[in-house]
GROMACS .gro file of C-alpha atoms in nm:
model
  238
    1MET     CA    1  -0.871  -1.534  -1.665
    2PRO     CA    2  -1.156  -1.679  -1.428
    3ASP     CA    3  -1.540  -1.625  -1.505
    4ARG     CA    4  -1.642  -1.285  -1.411
    5LEU     CA    5  -1.943  -1.073  -1.435
    6PHE     CA    6  -1.874  -0.732  -1.551
    7SER     CA    7  -2.058  -0.497  -1.514
    8ARG     CA    8  -2.027  -0.167  -1.568
    9GLY     CA    9  -2.096  -0.006  -1.145
   10PRO     CA   10  -1.938   0.141  -0.923
   11LEU     CA   11  -1.558   0.024  -0.866
   12SER     CA   12  -1.650   0.001  -0.431
   13GLY     CA   13  -1.686  -0.386  -0.321
   14ARG     CA   14  -1.636  -0.533  -0.024
   15THR     CA   15  -1.465  -0.505   0.298
   16LEU     CA   16  -1.217  -0.783   0.322
   17THR     CA   17  -1.029  -0.801   0.740
   18VAL     CA   18  -0.786  -0.989   0.824
   19ALA     CA   19  -0.549  -1.064   1.054
   20SER     CA   20  -0.254  -1.183   0.828
   21SER     CA   21  -0.078  -1.176   0.486
   22ALA     CA   22  -0.318  -1.477   0.480
   23ASP     CA   23  -0.666  -1.403   0.435
   24ILE     CA   24  -0.600  -1.161   0.206
   25VAL     CA   25  -0.762  -1.394  -0.053
   26LEU     CA   26  -0.946  -1.197  -0.390
   27HIS     CA   27  -1.247  -1.372  -0.603
   28PRO     CA   28  -1.245  -1.285  -0.950
   29GLY     CA   29  -1.265  -0.929  -1.074
   30GLU     CA   30  -1.176  -0.777  -0.769
   31VAL     CA   31  -0.852  -0.588  -0.672
   32ILE     CA   32  -0.737  -0.343  -0.313
   33LEU     CA   33  -0.545  -0.048  -0.498
   34THR     CA   34  -0.181   0.043  -0.184
   35PHE     CA   35  -0.017   0.322  -0.266
   36ASP     CA   36   0.308   0.388  -0.145
   37ASP     CA   37   0.579   0.671  -0.087
   38GLY     CA   38   0.432   0.947   0.033
   39PRO     CA   39   0.241   1.151   0.173
   40ARG     CA   40   0.339   1.423  -0.112
   41ALA     CA   41   0.199   1.822  -0.131
   42GLY     CA   42  -0.001   1.844  -0.433
   43ARG     CA   43   0.009   1.470  -0.525
   44THR     CA   44  -0.126   1.242  -0.196
   45ASP     CA   45  -0.400   1.568  -0.178
   46ALA     CA   46  -0.514   1.473  -0.573
   47ILE     CA   47  -0.513   1.157  -0.553
   48LEU     CA   48  -0.749   1.166  -0.221
   49ASP     CA   49  -1.008   1.458  -0.437
   50ILE     CA   50  -0.979   1.083  -0.772
   51LEU     CA   51  -1.025   0.807  -0.561
   52ASP     CA   52  -1.364   1.024  -0.317
   53ARG     CA   53  -1.478   1.078  -0.684
   54TYR     CA   54  -1.495   0.662  -0.788
   55ASP     CA   55  -1.574   0.616  -0.463
   56PHE     CA   56  -1.399   0.368  -0.253
   57LYS     CA   57  -1.062   0.302  -0.025
   58ALA     CA   58  -0.765   0.268  -0.101
   59SER     CA   59  -0.393   0.179   0.179
   60PHE     CA   60  -0.164   0.390   0.165
   61LEU     CA   61   0.211   0.271   0.261
   62MET     CA   62   0.357   0.546   0.414
   63LEU     CA   63   0.712   0.661   0.460
   64GLY     CA   64   0.783   0.806   0.874
   65ARG     CA   65   1.019   1.060   0.705
   66ALA     CA   66   0.691   1.177   0.497
   67ALA     CA   67   0.449   1.077   0.776
   68ASP     CA   68   0.628   1.354   0.916
   69ALA     CA   69   0.754   1.664   0.726
   70HIS     CA   70   0.362   1.624   0.563
   71PRO     CA   71   0.218   1.547   0.957
   72GLU     CA   72  -0.166   1.728   0.835
   73LEU     CA   73  -0.147   1.566   0.454
   74VAL     CA   74  -0.079   1.202   0.682
   75ARG     CA   75  -0.460   1.218   0.848
   76ALA     CA   76  -0.648   1.375   0.553
   77VAL     CA   77  -0.583   1.022   0.449
   78ALA     CA   78  -0.751   0.875   0.807
   79ALA     CA   79  -1.042   1.178   0.746
   80HIS     CA   80  -1.088   1.040   0.380
   81GLY     CA   81  -1.182   0.701   0.497
   82HIS     CA   82  -0.856   0.505   0.405
   83THR     CA   83  -0.660   0.221   0.549
   84ILE     CA   84  -0.323   0.404   0.633
   85GLY     CA   85   0.044   0.063   0.668
   86SER     CA   86   0.399   0.077   0.744
   87HIS     CA   87   0.647   0.155   0.438
   88SER     CA   88   0.971   0.235   0.702
   89TYR     CA   89   1.094   0.477   0.743
   90ASP     CA   90   1.415   0.586   0.533
   91HIS     CA   91   1.315   0.336   0.182
   92ALA     CA   92   1.647   0.178   0.174
   93ASP     CA   93   1.661  -0.169   0.113
   94LEU     CA   94   1.609  -0.368   0.413
   95SER     CA   95   1.789  -0.684   0.350
   96LYS     CA   96   2.135  -0.530   0.308
   97LEU     CA   97   2.091  -0.417   0.645
   98THR     CA   98   2.172  -0.627   0.912
   99SER     CA   99   1.870  -0.749   1.096
  100GLN     CA  100   1.835  -0.509   1.387
  101ALA     CA  101   1.953  -0.213   1.185
  102ALA     CA  102   1.622  -0.309   0.927
  103LEU     CA  103   1.421  -0.388   1.239
  104ASP     CA  104   1.578  -0.014   1.380
  105ASP     CA  105   1.439   0.123   1.044
  106VAL     CA  106   1.059  -0.019   1.101
  107VAL     CA  107   0.890   0.080   1.408
  108ARG     CA  108   1.088   0.474   1.329
  109GLY     CA  109   0.826   0.387   1.081
  110GLU     CA  110   0.539   0.384   1.279
  111ARG     CA  111   0.628   0.608   1.507
  112ALA     CA  112   0.653   0.820   1.231
  113ILE     CA  113   0.350   0.780   1.131
  114SER     CA  114   0.157   0.747   1.444
  115ARG     CA  115   0.313   1.073   1.643
  116ALA     CA  116   0.101   1.249   1.274
  117LEU     CA  117  -0.235   1.052   1.338
  118ALA     CA  118  -0.201   1.149   1.710
  119GLY     CA  119  -0.557   1.346   1.856
  120SER     CA  120  -0.740   1.259   1.503
  121GLY     CA  121  -0.930   0.981   1.665
  122ALA     CA  122  -0.790   0.773   1.379
  123THR     CA  123  -0.488   0.460   1.381
  124LEU     CA  124  -0.184   0.384   1.216
  125SER     CA  125  -0.207  -0.012   1.055
  126PRO     CA  126  -0.055  -0.314   1.123
  127PHE     CA  127   0.005  -0.322   0.691
  128PHE     CA  128   0.349  -0.358   0.591
  129ARG     CA  129   0.541  -0.312   0.217
  130PHE     CA  130   0.883  -0.347   0.174
  131PRO     CA  131   1.055  -0.149   0.044
  132TYR     CA  132   1.173  -0.228  -0.267
  133LEU     CA  133   0.957  -0.538  -0.204
  134ALA     CA  134   1.288  -0.621  -0.100
  135GLN     CA  135   1.248  -0.869   0.277
  136THR     CA  136   1.520  -1.189   0.423
  137GLY     CA  137   1.296  -1.503   0.562
  138PHE     CA  138   1.409  -1.343   0.925
  139LEU     CA  139   1.283  -0.998   0.901
  140ARG     CA  140   0.989  -1.156   0.683
  141THR     CA  141   0.870  -1.393   0.973
  142ASN     CA  142   0.964  -1.189   1.294
  143MET     CA  143   0.743  -0.945   1.151
  144ALA     CA  144   0.446  -1.154   1.160
  145GLN     CA  145   0.514  -1.288   1.515
  146ASN     CA  146   0.501  -0.947   1.588
  147ASP     CA  147   0.165  -0.947   1.390
  148MET     CA  148   0.208  -0.733   1.164
  149VAL     CA  149   0.042  -0.830   0.847
  150MET     CA  150   0.243  -0.859   0.486
  151LEU     CA  151   0.109  -0.610   0.235
  152ASP     CA  152   0.250  -0.806  -0.142
  153VAL     CA  153   0.198  -0.698  -0.493
  154ASN     CA  154   0.093  -0.879  -0.724
  155ILE     CA  155   0.009  -0.619  -1.032
  156ASP     CA  156   0.348  -0.369  -1.030
  157SER     CA  157   0.133  -0.083  -1.219
  158LYS     CA  158   0.569   0.079  -1.288
  159ASP     CA  159   0.408   0.414  -1.224
  160TYR     CA  160   0.811   0.568  -1.233
  161TYR     CA  161   0.918   0.440  -1.500
  162SER     CA  162   0.891   0.744  -1.755
  163GLU     CA  163   0.695   0.618  -1.933
  164THR     CA  164   0.333   0.855  -2.122
  165PRO     CA  165   0.009   0.737  -1.840
  166ASP     CA  166  -0.133   0.504  -2.109
  167GLN     CA  167   0.089   0.292  -2.148
  168VAL     CA  168   0.125   0.243  -1.739
  169ILE     CA  169  -0.288   0.217  -1.733
  170ALA     CA  170  -0.228  -0.006  -2.045
  171ARG     CA  171   0.092  -0.239  -1.912
  172THR     CA  172  -0.113  -0.211  -1.599
  173LEU     CA  173  -0.458  -0.392  -1.769
  174GLN     CA  174  -0.300  -0.631  -1.912
  175ARG     CA  175  -0.141  -0.793  -1.667
  176LEU     CA  176  -0.469  -0.780  -1.449
  177GLU     CA  177  -0.591  -1.001  -1.733
  178VAL     CA  178  -0.377  -1.274  -1.700
  179ARG     CA  179  -0.465  -1.274  -1.383
  180GLY     CA  180  -0.806  -1.189  -1.290
  181SER     CA  181  -0.819  -1.011  -1.005
  182GLY     CA  182  -0.537  -0.874  -0.786
  183ILE     CA  183  -0.290  -0.583  -0.473
  184ILE     CA  184  -0.232  -0.357  -0.758
  185LEU     CA  185   0.091  -0.152  -0.672
  186PHE     CA  186   0.096   0.237  -0.749
  187HIS     CA  187   0.281   0.507  -0.576
  188ASP     CA  188   0.121   0.865  -0.427
  189ILE     CA  189   0.424   1.044  -0.537
  190HIS     CA  190   0.491   1.079  -0.871
  191ALA     CA  191   0.202   1.378  -1.093
  192ARG     CA  192   0.209   1.056  -1.389
  193THR     CA  193  -0.021   0.861  -1.085
  194VAL     CA  194  -0.190   1.180  -1.075
  195ALA     CA  195  -0.232   1.186  -1.404
  196LEU     CA  196  -0.321   0.828  -1.512
  197LEU     CA  197  -0.557   0.752  -1.246
  198PRO     CA  198  -0.888   0.898  -1.346
  199ASP     CA  199  -0.847   0.730  -1.626
  200PHE     CA  200  -0.760   0.353  -1.554
  201LEU     CA  201  -1.048   0.372  -1.252
  202THR     CA  202  -1.286   0.402  -1.552
  203GLN     CA  203  -1.129   0.159  -1.729
  204LEU     CA  204  -1.142  -0.109  -1.392
  205GLY     CA  205  -1.506  -0.008  -1.348
  206GLU     CA  206  -1.604  -0.039  -1.731
  207ARG     CA  207  -1.404  -0.377  -1.745
  208GLY     CA  208  -1.578  -0.480  -1.433
  209TYR     CA  209  -1.350  -0.539  -1.185
  210SER     CA  210  -1.426  -0.469  -0.818
  211VAL     CA  211  -1.198  -0.211  -0.547
  212VAL     CA  212  -1.171  -0.445  -0.197
  213ARG     CA  213  -1.075  -0.228   0.081
  214LEU     CA  214  -0.871  -0.348   0.396
  215VAL     CA  215  -0.860  -0.325   0.704
  216PRO     CA  216  -0.716  -0.458   1.066
  217ARG     CA  217  -0.907  -0.752   1.266
  218ASP     CA  218  -0.702  -0.533   1.551
  219PRO     CA  219  -0.795  -0.218   1.538
  220GLY     CA  220  -0.473  -0.140   1.472
  221VAL     CA  221  -0.103   0.025   1.628
  222PHE     CA  222  -0.059   0.282   1.786
  223GLY     CA  223   0.061   0.283   2.125
  224ARG     CA  224   0.165  -0.079   2.055
  225ASP     CA  225   0.614  -0.161   1.998
  226VAL     CA  226   0.598  -0.357   1.749
  227ILE     CA  227   0.881  -0.474   1.707
  228THR     CA  228   1.145  -0.359   1.994
  229ALA     CA  229   1.470  -0.239   1.873
  230GLU     CA  230   1.681  -0.381   2.199
  231ALA     CA  231   1.510  -0.691   2.082
  232PRO     CA  232   1.833  -0.858   2.037
  233VAL     CA  233   1.928  -1.099   1.769
  234PRO     CA  234   2.104  -1.410   1.728
  235ALA     CA  235   2.494  -1.335   1.541
  236CYS     CA  236   2.370  -1.605   1.196
  237CYS     CA  237   2.075  -1.381   1.126
  238ASP     CA  238   2.289  -1.060   1.042
   0.00000   0.00000   0.00000
């Protein structure tokens, strides 16, 4: 693992402004904390309270259907200063859909989140994560050409496994120690994640890590059709 200075202190690190996935370059000892699949009542709000106590900002990759169900939580995440990106509408495996159906689902998800944010003063960022991390070269290229920023995963906490909080924490930290930095994936829909997060963050700070705030170089995608549903897709790429 690369050398880094170990010091106890606030978890809040620098702000990283990016325009493409290539801009996401972390120093040793830096992490980006991300939460997928929300928002969910009783989970996302509890996680927001925890993050406030540890005084740093995370990135939430939201599902359109969840934003439609809980627009007040979408606005709450924004009000707490966290970055909001998208994660499709239905959490389908986009690599198994036709290219056009996949793009339609991406657009539908962004529109739902943007509706929830309307009037709040906050905007949807262009950050996107593929459900199940399943993608095709066509989808990734098409979306990047339309100014979306694909947010990959370096360390999957697998907080969806039926394990104890301590097991999830130990595995996540072990993988992080091997890499020395990285983008960490959690989900703000599980009670297990709410339970483990304070201990995980405490240990993260004790090991000298800092959490990087991820923000887009452009202000957001609100009011912009990133990918038009009517765009023709070559038959060879379905």
